[in-house]
PDB file of C-alpha atoms in Angstrom:
ATOM      1  CA  MET A   1     -12.864  16.638  20.159  1.00 70.00           C
ATOM      2  CA  THR A   2     -13.963  18.478  23.285  1.00 77.00           C
ATOM      3  CA  ALA A   3     -13.600  21.885  21.642  1.00 80.00           C
ATOM      4  CA  ALA A   4     -15.486  20.740  18.552  1.00 77.00           C
ATOM      5  CA  SER A   5     -18.302  19.286  20.664  1.00 83.00           C
ATOM      6  CA  GLY A   6     -18.540  22.499  22.658  1.00 85.00           C
ATOM      7  CA  VAL A   7     -18.753  24.643  19.539  1.00 82.00           C
ATOM      8  CA  ILE A   8     -21.302  22.387  17.849  1.00 84.00           C
ATOM      9  CA  MET A   9     -23.558  22.198  20.874  1.00 85.00           C
ATOM     10  CA  ALA A  10     -23.248  25.931  21.632  1.00 86.00           C
ATOM     11  CA  ARG A  11     -24.304  26.833  18.094  1.00 84.00           C
ATOM     12  CA  ALA A  12     -27.200  24.383  17.895  1.00 85.00           C
ATOM     13  CA  PRO A  13     -30.684  25.654  18.713  1.00 87.00           C
ATOM     14  CA  ASP A  14     -32.151  24.046  21.836  1.00 87.00           C
ATOM     15  CA  ASP A  15     -34.835  22.204  19.877  1.00 89.00           C
ATOM     16  CA  ARG A  16     -32.176  20.650  17.606  1.00 87.00           C
ATOM     17  CA  ALA A  17     -29.519  19.781  20.212  1.00 87.00           C
ATOM     18  CA  GLY A  18     -30.163  16.046  19.903  1.00 89.00           C
ATOM     19  CA  MET A  19     -29.807  16.173  16.135  1.00 90.00           C
ATOM     20  CA  ALA A  20     -26.607  18.203  16.407  1.00 88.00           C
ATOM     21  CA  ALA A  21     -25.164  15.750  18.931  1.00 89.00           C
ATOM     22  CA  SER A  22     -25.965  12.763  16.737  1.00 91.00           C
ATOM     23  CA  ILE A  23     -24.450  14.377  13.636  1.00 89.00           C
ATOM     24  CA  GLU A  24     -21.351  15.288  15.644  1.00 88.00           C
ATOM     25  CA  GLU A  25     -20.988  11.728  16.942  1.00 90.00           C
ATOM     26  CA  VAL A  26     -21.507  10.101  13.534  1.00 92.00           C
ATOM     27  CA  SER A  27     -19.025  12.525  11.969  1.00 88.00           C
ATOM     28  CA  PHE A  28     -16.474  11.698  14.656  1.00 89.00           C
ATOM     29  CA  GLU A  29     -16.877   7.933  14.191  1.00 92.00           C
ATOM     30  CA  LEU A  30     -16.892   8.101  10.387  1.00 93.00           C
ATOM     31  CA  GLY A  31     -13.882  10.412  10.330  1.00 88.00           C
ATOM     32  CA  GLY A  32     -11.989   8.119  12.676  1.00 90.00           C
ATOM     33  CA  ALA A  33     -12.774   5.036  10.603  1.00 94.00           C
ATOM     34  CA  ILE A  34     -11.822   6.707   7.324  1.00 93.00           C
ATOM     35  CA  GLY A  35      -8.676   8.145   8.881  1.00 91.00           C
ATOM     36  CA  ILE A  36      -7.584   4.764  10.182  1.00 93.00           C
ATOM     37  CA  ALA A  37      -8.316   3.092   6.850  1.00 94.00           C
ATOM     38  CA  VAL A  38      -6.570   5.697   4.697  1.00 92.00           C
ATOM     39  CA  LEU A  39      -3.606   6.409   6.950  1.00 91.00           C
ATOM     40  CA  GLY A  40      -3.243   2.705   7.754  1.00 89.00           C
ATOM     41  CA  SER A  41      -3.095   1.916   4.050  1.00 90.00           C
ATOM     42  CA  VAL A  42      -0.484   4.612   3.495  1.00 90.00           C
ATOM     43  CA  LEU A  43       1.500   3.339   6.480  1.00 86.00           C
ATOM     44  CA  THR A  44       1.462  -0.201   5.088  1.00 83.00           C
ATOM     45  CA  ALA A  45       2.462   0.967   1.603  1.00 85.00           C
ATOM     46  CA  VAL A  46       5.361   3.094   2.878  1.00 85.00           C
ATOM     47  CA  TYR A  47       6.436   0.326   5.254  1.00 81.00           C
ATOM     48  CA  GLY A  48       6.527  -2.276   2.465  1.00 78.00           C
ATOM     49  CA  ALA A  49       8.256   0.077   0.034  1.00 80.00           C
ATOM     50  CA  SER A  50      10.918   1.033   2.565  1.00 76.00           C
ATOM     51  CA  LEU A  51      11.634  -2.621   3.312  1.00 75.00           C
ATOM     52  CA  LYS A  52      11.958  -3.416  -0.371  1.00 71.00           C
ATOM     53  CA  GLY A  53      14.281  -0.430  -0.772  1.00 62.00           C
ATOM     54  CA  SER A  54      16.484  -1.412   2.154  1.00 58.00           C
ATOM     55  CA  ASP A  55      18.672  -4.470   2.155  1.00 55.00           C
ATOM     56  CA  GLY A  56      15.807  -6.885   2.695  1.00 52.00           C
ATOM     57  CA  ALA A  57      17.418  -9.857   1.001  1.00 52.00           C
ATOM     58  CA  GLY A  58      17.196 -12.975   3.090  1.00 54.00           C
ATOM     59  CA  VAL A  59      14.094 -11.768   4.932  1.00 59.00           C
ATOM     60  CA  SER A  60      10.768 -13.571   4.737  1.00 68.00           C
ATOM     61  CA  PRO A  61       8.170 -12.057   2.368  1.00 72.00           C
ATOM     62  CA  MET A  62       5.784 -12.048   5.362  1.00 74.00           C
ATOM     63  CA  VAL A  63       7.936  -9.257   6.812  1.00 75.00           C
ATOM     64  CA  LEU A  64       6.646  -6.942   4.084  1.00 70.00           C
ATOM     65  CA  ASP A  65       3.088  -7.278   5.402  1.00 69.00           C
ATOM     66  CA  SER A  66       3.532  -7.285   9.154  1.00 72.00           C
ATOM     67  CA  LEU A  67       5.529  -5.318  11.685  1.00 72.00           C
ATOM     68  CA  ASP A  68       5.266  -8.287  14.058  1.00 75.00           C
ATOM     69  CA  GLU A  69       6.912 -10.514  11.472  1.00 78.00           C
ATOM     70  CA  ALA A  70       9.604  -7.870  10.957  1.00 77.00           C
ATOM     71  CA  LEU A  71      10.330  -7.847  14.698  1.00 77.00           C
ATOM     72  CA  VAL A  72      10.589 -11.658  14.734  1.00 80.00           C
ATOM     73  CA  ALA A  73      12.887 -11.597  11.691  1.00 79.00           C
ATOM     74  CA  ALA A  74      14.976  -8.794  13.222  1.00 78.00           C
ATOM     75  CA  ALA A  75      15.519 -10.906  16.330  1.00 81.00           C
ATOM     76  CA  ARG A  76      17.060 -13.626  14.149  1.00 81.00           C
ATOM     77  CA  LEU A  77      19.471 -11.239  12.400  1.00 79.00           C
ATOM     78  CA  SER A  78      22.657  -9.738  13.761  1.00 82.00           C
ATOM     79  CA  GLU A  79      22.134  -6.845  16.153  1.00 83.00           C
ATOM     80  CA  ALA A  80      23.068  -4.179  13.595  1.00 82.00           C
ATOM     81  CA  ALA A  81      21.020  -5.722  10.787  1.00 78.00           C
ATOM     82  CA  GLY A  82      18.067  -6.278  13.115  1.00 78.00           C
ATOM     83  CA  GLU A  83      18.098  -2.672  14.294  1.00 79.00           C
ATOM     84  CA  THR A  84      18.282  -1.473  10.700  1.00 76.00           C
ATOM     85  CA  LEU A  85      15.291  -3.636   9.789  1.00 74.00           C
ATOM     86  CA  ARG A  86      13.300  -2.418  12.802  1.00 74.00           C
ATOM     87  CA  ALA A  87      14.092   1.248  12.401  1.00 76.00           C
ATOM     88  CA  ALA A  88      14.231   1.748   8.646  1.00 69.00           C
ATOM     89  CA  ALA A  89      10.776   0.573   7.723  1.00 69.00           C
ATOM     90  CA  PHE A  90       8.707   1.599  10.702  1.00 77.00           C
ATOM     91  CA  ASP A  91      10.375   4.979  11.221  1.00 82.00           C
ATOM     92  CA  GLN A  92       9.936   5.943   7.570  1.00 82.00           C
ATOM     93  CA  ALA A  93       6.292   4.886   7.601  1.00 84.00           C
ATOM     94  CA  PHE A  94       5.609   6.727  10.859  1.00 87.00           C
ATOM     95  CA  VAL A  95       7.215   9.944   9.598  1.00 90.00           C
ATOM     96  CA  ALA A  96       5.161   9.722   6.390  1.00 90.00           C
ATOM     97  CA  ILE A  97       1.914   9.387   8.358  1.00 92.00           C
ATOM     98  CA  ILE A  98       2.787  12.267  10.685  1.00 94.00           C
ATOM     99  CA  ALA A  99       3.638  14.449   7.667  1.00 95.00           C
ATOM    100  CA  ILE A 100       0.341  13.604   5.957  1.00 94.00           C
ATOM    101  CA  ALA A 101      -1.671  14.260   9.126  1.00 92.00           C
ATOM    102  CA  ALA A 102       0.109  17.595   9.671  1.00 95.00           C
ATOM    103  CA  ALA A 103      -0.477  18.623   6.057  1.00 95.00           C
ATOM    104  CA  LEU A 104      -4.181  17.732   6.270  1.00 92.00           C
ATOM    105  CA  THR A 105      -4.522  19.699   9.502  1.00 92.00           C
ATOM    106  CA  PHE A 106      -2.810  22.714   7.929  1.00 96.00           C
ATOM    107  CA  LEU A 107      -4.971  22.541   4.791  1.00 95.00           C
ATOM    108  CA  THR A 108      -8.119  22.276   6.912  1.00 90.00           C
ATOM    109  CA  ALA A 109      -7.076  25.338   8.924  1.00 92.00           C
ATOM    110  CA  CYS A 110      -6.415  27.247   5.686  1.00 94.00           C
ATOM    111  CA  ALA A 111      -9.802  26.239   4.255  1.00 92.00           C
ATOM    112  CA  ILE A 112     -11.573  27.373   7.432  1.00 86.00           C
ATOM    113  CA  GLY A 113      -9.684  30.669   7.354  1.00 88.00           C
ATOM    114  CA  ILE A 114     -10.624  31.268   3.721  1.00 91.00           C
ATOM    115  CA  MET A 115     -14.272  30.359   4.315  1.00 87.00           C
ATOM    116  CA  LYS A 116     -14.438  32.643   7.343  1.00 85.00           C
ATOM    117  CA  ALA A 117     -12.835  35.525   5.407  1.00 86.00           C
ATOM    118  CA  LYS A 118     -15.370  35.117   2.589  1.00 85.00           C
ATOM    119  CA  GLY A 119     -18.268  35.044   5.036  1.00 79.00           C
ATOM    120  CA  GLY A 120     -19.013  31.334   4.600  1.00 67.00           C
ATOM    121  CA  ILE A 121     -18.619  30.754   8.323  1.00 65.00           C
ATOM    122  CA  ARG A 122     -20.608  33.064  10.532  1.00 62.00           C
ATOM    123  CA  THR A 123     -19.778  33.469  14.155  1.00 57.00           C
ATOM    124  CA  ARG A 124     -21.882  34.952  16.890  1.00 55.00           C
ATOM    125  CA  PRO A 125     -20.648  36.747  19.965  1.00 51.00           C
ATOM    126  CA  SER A 126     -18.966  34.383  22.367  1.00 51.00           C
ATOM    127  CA  GLN A 127     -21.362  33.335  25.086  1.00 52.00           C
ATOM    128  CA  GLY A 128     -19.663  30.128  26.100  1.00 51.00           C
ATOM    129  CA  PRO A 129     -21.320  26.723  25.948  1.00 51.00           C
ATOM    130  CA  CYS A 130     -23.085  27.057  29.314  1.00 49.00           C
ATOM    131  CA  VAL A 131     -24.709  30.471  28.900  1.00 47.00           C
ATOM    132  CA  GLY A 132     -28.315  30.232  27.794  1.00 44.00           C
TER     133      GLY A 132
END
């Protein structure tokens, strides 16, 4: 975020710095909200699917919707079964989210590289954000 803010503000003309800052802030907030909504939905879907795929018989249906409920249910099971319930679902969901986030980051870097190579992103000589 700091690097992005520095680049945005360094490239903005002085008379448009306020506009650039507001666009940067709205983009940050909107991106965060969309990211949480999308990745949270994926996390919930993978979590529920992994619980259904594991030996989830005898576990409350509420466990499929809530990690807190899964932790409560795991506490009531034997130690081995409880650890399996805790680890299987959440670990699989977490790995899926990390993989998606890494793939999106890689694709974004590739898109920026392609745009820069084609001249779609112009850069000016580096002056640093504090040099006027």
